């Protein structure tokens, strides 16, 4: 490390190879981790990404196209590997390694500027350490091991690449770098709204932190950058009056209702929690339990605000002597603005939100280590020990993401009074057909938060599978009493009616479910079964074909279509569907029995 030379393309290549090797080493144990949490909405059950060439569907995945490029990358993954998690994890890890390299490049470029350069500090060493620290820090695992948070890491790529191209333009005045800066900014804003702050950060960097160098942004550049600020509000359909007047149930503490004021107060505490997790990454979890603060007189808010003001004060007084310190502090707080200010977000805290802000902290720690522990190269063994410890913590944290039982078991251990962890554990055991264990956890979730409708829906399905139709029906009826437009509850109740051969009630509930949410293939599949029982074969085929058109990877759908085709006397087509069902899921004795039955019929004919 001590022999690292300045300004060498050979060294930069070496740095990247080191990052590549270490990145693969510490994230290798995440490559077979299962889909988790939002992965099901954004990837597994997201039928809009099933056709890579249907750009319109990908663009319209959400009500607003603010994450289009992220969804496009998921569509690429699906095109080549369907739902094999390996490809998704490899892409996420490569993105993270690229970000580490960009942290290194940006840091090196910054410290070569006259305004930020210090003779006693080897910028190449600081840059290398900053990239390594970013790469191995366990706080980054939620943006890497958690597949759907590619939105965050990919947005960071565009953010950092834009900053790097600004710095190159500042040095060379070549228009290609200005163009790349703008294009990267636009791509980032179509990946995740956190890139909204990028134009502001670049302007502040140019006009404040690099003012001793010749500023490179003229009025035209500034106007173009400011115009980019329109992109995120446009994609998000932003309305200031509605946002500031909005209230939403908190996803971070049961029963809390968020408005802009309580969100702002709470974020002061959350920012300190982020800083604590960076400097002491202990107690990480997917789903923190963070109660809202509603008054400035809350001692937690006062103490947090005092710490924040102190940090800014120290940064300001260091500005003239060590401007890089001020820049690192500014980076951290500016990049947090979108998620930690006055715009109420359903969840007040997630660890992946500090992925991009932590760049400033990594640069700061690296700079301070090299600047103040340079005597006898003392920083070398200390930094090596730190990086090894953080790497081990990252590997251990990745292991928690291996499956849903481990992940949500970790959540309930660290947030024992929050209901979602227990409900998610119930779903995990339900998937494994361990219904008594699932029932135990869902009862706990409902006890903690009696207004949690999704928990009643989960309990209804568990009771249904246990054959307790009476209590399952009670849960479905309760949900629909509370929310008459709960499409999934209608579908679940229709399944129950169908199981009891109450076909009229089943058909009515399937119709209602589909009228509320026409994109659920399982509702069409269920209605097809009802039509089949009523001998309405044409209607049954229409529905099961529609279900397969939405989701062509459900083995159950092909089995059901095979049964319907067999009822229609189309046995060869039925046999093809049964075999297709088995190709998607080999462990299906019922399908194998159906195949034997159809073969027997064909032999007799």
XYZ file of C-alpha atoms in Angstrom:
605
model
C 0.000 0.000 0.000
C 2.867 2.357 0.860
C 4.352 1.905 -2.591
C 1.222 3.005 -4.472
C 2.233 5.572 -7.096
C 0.252 8.536 -8.241
C -1.551 8.984 -11.538
C -0.864 5.603 -13.065
C -3.312 3.827 -15.337
C -1.515 0.598 -14.476
C -2.261 1.187 -10.791
C -5.908 1.937 -11.559
C -6.216 -1.381 -13.375
C -4.540 -3.108 -10.449
C -6.927 -1.436 -8.034
C -9.917 -2.671 -10.003
C -8.593 -6.240 -10.108
C -8.099 -6.128 -6.338
C -11.636 -4.811 -5.864
C -12.942 -7.517 -8.201
C -11.201 -10.295 -6.295
C -12.219 -9.043 -2.855
C -15.770 -8.251 -3.962
C -16.335 -11.753 -5.318
C -14.704 -13.283 -2.246
C -16.896 -11.509 0.312
C -20.165 -11.727 -1.659
C -19.724 -15.232 -3.049
C -21.801 -16.707 -0.218
C -24.752 -14.534 -1.301
C -24.931 -15.928 -4.840
C -27.533 -18.575 -4.006
C -29.528 -16.457 -1.565
C -33.265 -16.620 -2.176
C -35.539 -13.816 -3.343
C -36.680 -11.778 -0.351
C -39.378 -9.246 0.601
C -39.870 -6.712 -2.250
C -38.129 -9.068 -4.686
C -41.490 -10.799 -5.093
C -43.270 -7.602 -6.157
C -40.447 -6.228 -8.281
C -39.175 -9.457 -9.859
C -40.850 -12.801 -9.085
C -44.466 -11.647 -9.509
C -43.694 -8.732 -11.816
C -45.110 -9.908 -15.140
C -44.096 -6.654 -16.853
C -40.438 -7.719 -16.944
C -41.100 -11.114 -18.547
C -40.594 -9.761 -22.097
C -37.337 -7.852 -22.535
C -38.578 -6.303 -25.770
C -41.870 -5.013 -24.367
C -40.406 -1.660 -23.358
C -43.851 -0.163 -22.789
C -44.687 -2.795 -20.172
C -41.354 -2.276 -18.410
C -41.812 1.513 -18.508
C -45.280 1.170 -16.970
C -44.358 -1.334 -14.258
C -45.080 1.314 -11.635
C -47.579 4.155 -11.798
C -44.541 6.360 -12.435
C -41.450 5.444 -14.542
C -38.932 6.590 -11.925
C -37.258 3.135 -11.813
C -37.419 2.207 -15.479
C -33.714 1.427 -15.977
C -33.604 -0.733 -12.866
C -36.587 -2.736 -14.104
C -34.963 -2.977 -17.531
C -31.935 -4.692 -15.959
C -34.267 -7.128 -14.177
C -35.879 -7.853 -17.545
C -32.423 -8.629 -18.962
C -31.779 -11.009 -16.061
C -35.145 -12.688 -16.572
C -34.599 -12.983 -20.319
C -31.393 -14.971 -19.859
C -32.036 -16.816 -16.597
C -35.727 -16.504 -15.699
C -35.907 -16.727 -11.914
C -32.505 -18.286 -11.271
C -31.142 -16.095 -8.462
C -27.496 -16.609 -9.483
C -27.620 -14.196 -12.415
C -29.311 -11.504 -10.348
C -26.738 -11.777 -7.564
C -23.786 -11.730 -9.966
C -25.081 -8.516 -11.563
C -25.633 -6.918 -8.153
C -22.122 -7.827 -7.031
C -20.526 -6.513 -10.216
C -22.441 -3.238 -9.822
C -21.137 -2.937 -6.262
C -17.551 -3.562 -7.401
C -17.934 -0.912 -10.110
C -19.162 1.512 -7.458
C -16.102 0.791 -5.314
C -13.880 1.526 -8.323
C -15.790 4.751 -8.999
C -15.358 5.801 -5.370
C -11.638 5.300 -5.837
C -11.557 7.247 -9.128
C -13.651 10.127 -7.803
C -11.594 10.394 -4.619
C -8.345 10.418 -6.558
C -9.656 13.043 -8.980
C -10.878 15.203 -6.083
C -7.586 15.098 -4.221
C -5.685 16.094 -7.362
C -7.546 19.407 -7.439
C -5.634 22.406 -6.146
C -8.533 23.347 -3.872
C -8.546 19.976 -2.098
C -4.994 18.723 -2.485
C -2.687 18.403 0.526
C 1.033 17.817 0.244
C 1.098 15.541 3.295
C -1.637 13.291 1.949
C -1.096 10.711 -0.778
C -4.299 10.997 -2.767
C -3.784 7.640 -4.470
C -3.593 5.859 -1.121
C -6.652 7.683 0.232
C -8.591 6.790 -2.927
C -7.591 3.124 -2.796
C -8.579 2.790 0.859
C -11.851 4.678 0.326
C -12.844 2.270 -2.443
C -11.900 -0.748 -0.336
C -13.801 0.539 2.684
C -16.885 1.112 0.549
C -16.534 -2.356 -0.973
C -16.240 -4.381 2.239
C -18.435 -2.430 4.660
C -21.302 -4.623 5.948
C -23.724 -1.691 5.832
C -23.715 -2.095 2.039
C -25.078 -5.661 2.158
C -28.717 -4.590 1.961
C -28.026 -2.843 -1.359
C -26.126 -5.857 -2.725
C -27.433 -9.131 -1.256
C -31.030 -7.847 -1.395
C -31.657 -8.221 -5.124
C -34.348 -5.592 -5.659
C -32.172 -2.924 -4.070
C -30.233 -2.936 -7.302
C -32.232 0.249 -7.767
C -30.021 1.840 -5.108
C -26.654 0.456 -6.208
C -27.314 1.085 -9.911
C -28.439 4.651 -9.185
C -25.158 5.069 -7.295
C -23.244 3.957 -10.402
C -24.830 6.717 -12.458
C -24.376 9.251 -9.637
C -20.686 8.497 -9.167
C -20.004 8.217 -12.896
C -21.591 11.625 -13.430
C -19.457 13.178 -10.681
C -16.337 11.538 -12.111
C -17.094 12.928 -15.582
C -17.667 16.368 -14.101
C -14.201 16.151 -12.509
C -12.702 15.026 -15.832
C -14.443 17.896 -17.597
C -13.136 20.270 -14.926
C -9.595 19.123 -15.747
C -9.716 18.753 -19.531
C -12.618 20.990 -20.660
C -13.492 18.293 -23.203
C -17.162 18.317 -24.173
C -17.416 14.518 -24.173
C -17.088 14.506 -20.393
C -19.806 17.127 -19.980
C -22.082 15.061 -22.230
C -21.368 11.877 -20.250
C -22.060 13.759 -17.035
C -25.506 14.796 -18.292
C -26.413 11.408 -19.823
C -25.387 9.572 -16.657
C -27.438 11.971 -14.539
C -30.550 11.357 -16.668
C -30.061 7.580 -16.497
C -29.690 7.787 -12.734
C -32.889 9.770 -12.371
C -34.692 7.046 -14.320
C -33.257 4.445 -11.956
C -34.149 5.857 -8.538
C -35.189 9.326 -7.313
C -32.170 9.584 -4.976
C -30.220 10.945 -7.970
C -32.341 14.116 -7.753
C -29.618 15.794 -5.666
C -26.843 15.199 -8.219
C -27.074 18.564 -10.059
C -27.087 20.388 -6.728
C -24.017 18.511 -5.503
C -22.079 19.163 -8.728
C -22.890 22.875 -8.660
C -21.847 23.147 -4.993
C -18.657 21.202 -5.708
C -17.823 23.510 -8.622
C -18.723 26.822 -7.009
C -17.740 26.180 -3.388
C -15.226 23.395 -2.922
C -13.248 23.921 -6.127
C -13.391 27.704 -6.197
C -9.598 28.003 -5.842
C -9.410 26.106 -9.116
C -10.982 27.814 -12.096
C -14.736 26.927 -12.028
C -15.668 25.064 -15.197
C -19.449 25.428 -15.136
C -20.722 28.463 -17.015
C -24.286 29.753 -16.908
C -25.369 27.354 -19.649
C -24.023 24.358 -17.755
C -25.702 25.477 -14.553
C -29.022 25.979 -16.344
C -28.833 22.503 -17.914
C -28.065 20.932 -14.537
C -30.913 22.803 -12.890
C -33.270 21.704 -15.675
C -32.404 18.106 -14.794
C -34.071 18.707 -11.429
C -37.402 18.537 -13.262
C -36.942 14.867 -14.244
C -37.551 13.261 -10.845
C -40.663 15.328 -9.980
C -42.001 14.580 -13.471
C -41.446 10.825 -13.235
C -42.854 10.753 -9.687
C -45.895 12.900 -10.607
C -44.780 15.141 -7.757
C -47.302 17.582 -6.322
C -45.893 19.674 -3.489
C -49.219 20.506 -1.866
C -50.423 16.902 -1.913
C -47.081 15.580 -0.652
C -46.905 18.014 2.247
C -50.536 17.363 3.125
C -50.187 13.597 2.833
C -50.431 11.158 5.710
C -49.526 7.482 5.502
C -49.307 4.541 7.851
C -45.756 3.883 8.945
C -44.135 0.679 7.793
C -41.469 1.127 10.448
C -43.597 1.076 13.609
C -47.026 -0.487 14.014
C -49.881 2.001 14.214
C -47.896 5.201 13.602
C -49.248 7.708 11.068
C -46.641 9.739 9.193
C -46.930 13.332 8.019
C -44.188 15.637 6.758
C -43.484 17.119 10.202
C -43.229 13.850 12.126
C -41.171 12.393 9.275
C -38.699 15.296 9.423
C -38.305 15.025 13.186
C -37.824 11.267 13.011
C -35.226 11.580 10.262
C -32.976 13.543 12.596
C -32.800 10.426 14.758
C -32.538 8.136 11.748
C -29.525 10.044 10.408
C -27.713 9.442 13.687
C -28.703 5.771 13.494
C -27.178 5.607 10.017
C -23.950 7.190 11.289
C -23.879 4.780 14.223
C -24.318 1.783 11.921
C -21.497 3.014 9.709
C -18.993 3.501 12.512
C -20.239 0.526 14.576
C -22.082 -1.874 12.242
C -23.754 -3.912 14.960
C -27.471 -4.660 15.099
C -28.120 -4.546 11.363
C -31.508 -5.850 10.283
C -33.796 -5.637 7.286
C -36.734 -4.117 9.157
C -35.877 -1.688 11.948
C -38.579 -0.758 14.452
C -38.487 3.056 14.519
C -41.263 4.889 16.336
C -42.144 8.369 15.096
C -41.153 11.539 16.881
C -43.924 14.135 16.897
C -42.456 17.019 18.895
C -39.300 19.121 18.867
C -39.273 18.633 22.623
C -38.501 14.944 22.172
C -35.096 14.549 23.817
C -34.041 12.093 21.118
C -34.733 14.731 18.465
C -32.928 17.438 20.436
C -29.846 15.286 20.993
C -29.796 14.146 17.349
C -30.172 17.682 16.051
C -27.357 18.795 18.382
C -25.045 16.137 16.946
C -25.952 17.087 13.372
C -25.305 20.787 14.034
C -22.001 19.910 15.697
C -20.923 17.876 12.665
C -21.734 20.780 10.350
C -19.962 23.228 12.668
C -16.789 21.122 12.653
C -16.980 20.803 8.876
C -17.321 24.567 8.439
C -14.375 25.426 10.694
C -12.264 22.860 8.816
C -13.332 24.240 5.433
C -10.345 26.511 4.779
C -7.698 24.199 6.182
C -9.129 20.854 5.095
C -11.932 21.444 2.550
C -12.137 17.724 1.742
C -13.654 17.212 5.215
C -16.390 19.718 4.409
C -17.035 18.069 1.064
C -17.411 14.629 2.659
C -19.904 15.980 5.185
C -21.794 17.825 2.443
C -21.892 14.645 0.330
C -23.366 12.623 3.178
C -26.172 15.052 3.972
C -26.958 16.152 0.399
C -27.324 12.580 -0.856
C -29.668 11.823 2.064
C -32.024 14.697 1.264
C -34.501 12.689 -0.827
C -35.129 10.028 1.816
C -34.382 11.960 5.015
C -36.161 15.308 4.796
C -39.807 16.393 4.613
C -41.171 14.001 1.975
C -43.047 11.292 3.908
C -42.040 7.776 2.903
C -43.904 4.700 4.131
C -40.747 3.333 5.771
C -38.765 5.859 7.771
C -35.558 3.804 7.747
C -33.817 1.243 5.569
C -30.099 0.518 5.610
C -29.795 0.607 1.818
C -30.637 4.315 1.910
C -27.186 5.069 3.314
C -25.399 3.223 0.467
C -24.737 6.355 -1.612
C -24.302 8.754 1.360
C -21.684 6.411 2.838
C -19.339 7.358 -0.021
C -18.650 10.618 1.803
C -17.985 8.757 5.045
C -15.616 6.295 3.356
C -13.596 9.126 1.821
C -13.542 10.958 5.144
C -12.333 7.968 7.168
C -9.669 7.164 4.566
C -8.446 10.750 4.473
C -8.255 11.045 8.259
C -6.426 7.719 8.566
C -3.764 8.661 6.015
C -3.503 12.271 7.213
C -3.157 11.675 10.940
C -1.712 8.161 11.123
C 0.975 8.673 8.523
C 3.867 8.645 10.977
C 5.681 5.389 10.291
C 2.824 4.366 8.012
C 0.828 3.461 11.129
C -2.383 3.557 9.115
C -1.372 0.485 7.089
C -1.788 -2.217 9.783
C -4.773 -0.422 11.331
C -6.578 -0.118 8.011
C -5.798 -3.726 7.134
C -7.221 -4.947 10.448
C -10.327 -2.775 9.961
C -10.890 -4.055 6.430
C -10.499 -7.693 7.500
C -12.969 -7.254 10.371
C -15.495 -5.506 8.122
C -15.091 -8.182 5.445
C -15.838 -10.943 7.943
C -18.896 -9.013 9.146
C -20.085 -8.653 5.538
C -19.759 -12.383 4.874
C -21.694 -13.134 8.069
C -24.367 -10.583 7.201
C -24.768 -12.084 3.722
C -25.499 -15.439 5.345
C -28.552 -13.949 7.075
C -30.026 -13.214 3.622
C -29.759 -16.877 2.614
C -33.439 -17.686 3.188
C -36.595 -16.123 4.571
C -36.536 -17.999 7.885
C -33.026 -16.759 8.697
C -33.776 -13.226 7.501
C -37.055 -12.749 9.355
C -35.771 -14.655 12.374
C -33.067 -12.001 12.559
C -35.742 -9.295 12.295
C -37.906 -10.617 15.143
C -34.814 -10.984 17.304
C -33.876 -7.330 16.796
C -37.390 -5.860 16.482
C -39.433 -8.174 18.756
C -42.379 -5.783 19.131
C -42.945 -5.322 15.404
C -45.593 -7.495 13.749
C -44.263 -7.730 10.188
C -41.353 -9.983 11.135
C -43.703 -12.529 12.697
C -46.104 -12.413 9.746
C -43.197 -12.914 7.339
C -41.963 -15.878 9.381
C -45.483 -17.296 9.228
C -45.418 -16.997 5.423
C -42.001 -18.684 5.349
C -43.257 -21.695 7.314
C -46.503 -21.735 5.295
C -44.449 -22.151 2.114
C -42.760 -25.133 3.737
C -46.142 -26.687 4.655
C -45.354 -26.304 8.376
C -48.812 -24.949 9.193
C -48.722 -25.288 13.025
C -45.473 -23.259 13.152
C -46.906 -20.741 10.695
C -50.045 -20.378 12.801
C -47.943 -19.751 15.906
C -46.128 -16.819 14.294
C -49.198 -15.288 12.636
C -51.059 -15.313 15.949
C -48.166 -13.352 17.452
C -48.303 -10.821 14.600
C -52.035 -10.246 15.099
C -51.618 -9.980 18.868
C -48.992 -7.245 18.406
C -51.005 -5.340 15.779
C -54.716 -6.223 15.640
C -55.299 -3.838 12.693
C -52.842 -5.680 10.431
C -55.172 -6.887 7.644
C -52.432 -8.719 5.728
C -51.854 -10.827 8.835
C -55.522 -11.904 8.825
C -55.213 -12.804 5.146
C -52.167 -14.944 5.940
C -53.932 -16.585 8.872
C -56.943 -17.303 6.668
C -54.753 -19.164 4.174
C -53.033 -21.126 6.945
C -56.358 -22.143 8.483
C -57.670 -23.057 5.033
C -54.718 -25.397 4.476
C -55.301 -26.891 7.936
C -58.923 -27.611 6.991
C -60.386 -25.065 9.420
C -62.733 -23.503 6.871
C -64.985 -21.833 9.453
C -62.252 -19.710 11.029
C -60.606 -19.074 7.658
C -63.914 -17.690 6.401
C -64.183 -15.514 9.514
C -60.782 -13.973 8.713
C -61.654 -13.334 5.057
C -64.984 -11.758 6.029
C -63.261 -9.524 8.576
C -60.798 -8.285 5.950
C -63.588 -7.509 3.487
C -65.583 -5.755 6.192
C -62.586 -3.516 6.867
C -61.598 -3.148 3.210
C -64.312 -4.059 0.664
C -61.795 -3.680 -2.180
C -59.266 -6.226 -0.936
C -58.865 -8.250 -4.135
C -56.738 -10.974 -2.578
C -59.265 -11.643 0.199
C -61.994 -12.140 -2.422
C -59.717 -14.564 -4.270
C -58.915 -16.468 -1.075
C -62.573 -16.670 -0.096
C -63.428 -17.865 -3.599
C -60.829 -20.645 -3.214
C -62.577 -21.678 -0.009
C -66.034 -21.667 -1.630
C -64.668 -23.752 -4.502
C -63.172 -26.267 -2.099
C -66.639 -26.655 -0.574
C -68.260 -26.889 -4.031
C -70.209 -23.678 -3.448
C -69.622 -22.725 -7.037
C -71.971 -19.744 -7.309
C -70.359 -17.995 -4.335
C -66.890 -18.901 -5.641
C -67.652 -17.515 -9.093
C -69.049 -14.280 -7.638
C -65.918 -13.735 -5.498
C -63.524 -14.531 -8.353
C -65.395 -12.053 -10.546
C -65.125 -9.376 -7.867
C -61.428 -10.068 -7.294
C -60.686 -9.808 -11.015
C -62.745 -6.625 -11.368
C -60.610 -4.997 -8.637
C -57.267 -6.385 -9.800
C -57.232 -7.878 -13.269
C -53.542 -8.780 -13.184
C -53.646 -11.679 -10.714
C -53.255 -14.922 -12.710
C -54.240 -17.040 -9.699
C -57.735 -15.531 -9.746
C -58.173 -16.579 -13.392
C -56.788 -20.014 -12.552
C -59.300 -20.388 -9.724
C -62.197 -19.215 -11.865
C -61.138 -21.675 -14.573
C -61.463 -24.509 -12.053
C -64.984 -23.338 -11.178
C -65.998 -23.178 -14.846
C -64.554 -26.656 -15.338
C -66.620 -28.029 -12.473
C -69.672 -26.422 -14.090
C -68.735 -28.082 -17.406
C -68.298 -24.653 -19.033
C -65.171 -25.809 -20.857
C -64.803 -22.879 -23.257
C -64.924 -20.361 -20.410
C -62.537 -22.508 -18.357
C -60.037 -22.644 -21.220
C -60.281 -18.902 -21.802
C -59.466 -18.205 -18.156
C -56.634 -20.714 -17.801
C -55.087 -19.444 -21.048
C -55.306 -15.927 -19.657
C -53.586 -17.038 -16.443
C -50.747 -18.618 -18.448
C -50.474 -15.525 -20.635
C -49.831 -13.481 -17.484
C -47.477 -15.979 -15.840
C -46.115 -18.793 -17.994
C -43.962 -20.239 -15.197
C -46.607 -21.690 -12.851
C -46.663 -25.478 -13.012
C -50.144 -25.565 -11.457
C -51.603 -23.634 -14.392
C -50.389 -26.176 -16.948
C -51.695 -29.056 -14.868
C -55.115 -27.396 -14.632
C -55.169 -26.672 -18.345
C -54.246 -30.280 -19.020
C -57.219 -31.408 -16.917
C -59.559 -29.042 -18.773
C -58.226 -30.135 -22.176
C -58.654 -33.752 -21.176
C -62.267 -32.995 -20.209
C -62.698 -31.560 -23.711
C -61.314 -34.781 -25.239
C -58.077 -33.089 -26.367
C -55.840 -35.671 -24.724
C -52.645 -35.138 -26.734
C -52.674 -31.401 -25.917
C -53.461 -32.298 -22.319
C -50.451 -34.629 -22.193
C -48.197 -31.827 -23.463
C -49.402 -29.543 -20.681
C -48.863 -32.194 -18.010
C -45.297 -32.674 -19.196
C -44.792 -28.891 -19.215
C -46.047 -28.790 -15.639
C -43.544 -31.466 -14.624
C -40.713 -29.601 -16.359
C -41.429 -26.645 -14.077
C -41.832 -28.741 -10.936
C -40.768 -32.388 -10.944
C -42.188 -33.214 -7.515
C -45.876 -33.519 -8.458
C -47.372 -37.012 -7.937
C -50.781 -35.696 -8.989
C -49.459 -34.627 -12.396
C -47.737 -37.962 -12.890
C -51.035 -39.652 -12.116
C -52.782 -37.415 -14.672
C -50.199 -38.396 -17.288
C -50.793 -42.103 -16.616
C -54.549 -41.615 -16.885
C -54.337 -39.770 -20.204
C -51.900 -42.326 -21.637
C -54.312 -45.081 -20.680
C -57.151 -43.261 -22.454
C -55.027 -42.779 -25.562
C -54.055 -46.461 -25.594
C -57.718 -47.493 -25.339
C -58.566 -45.230 -28.257
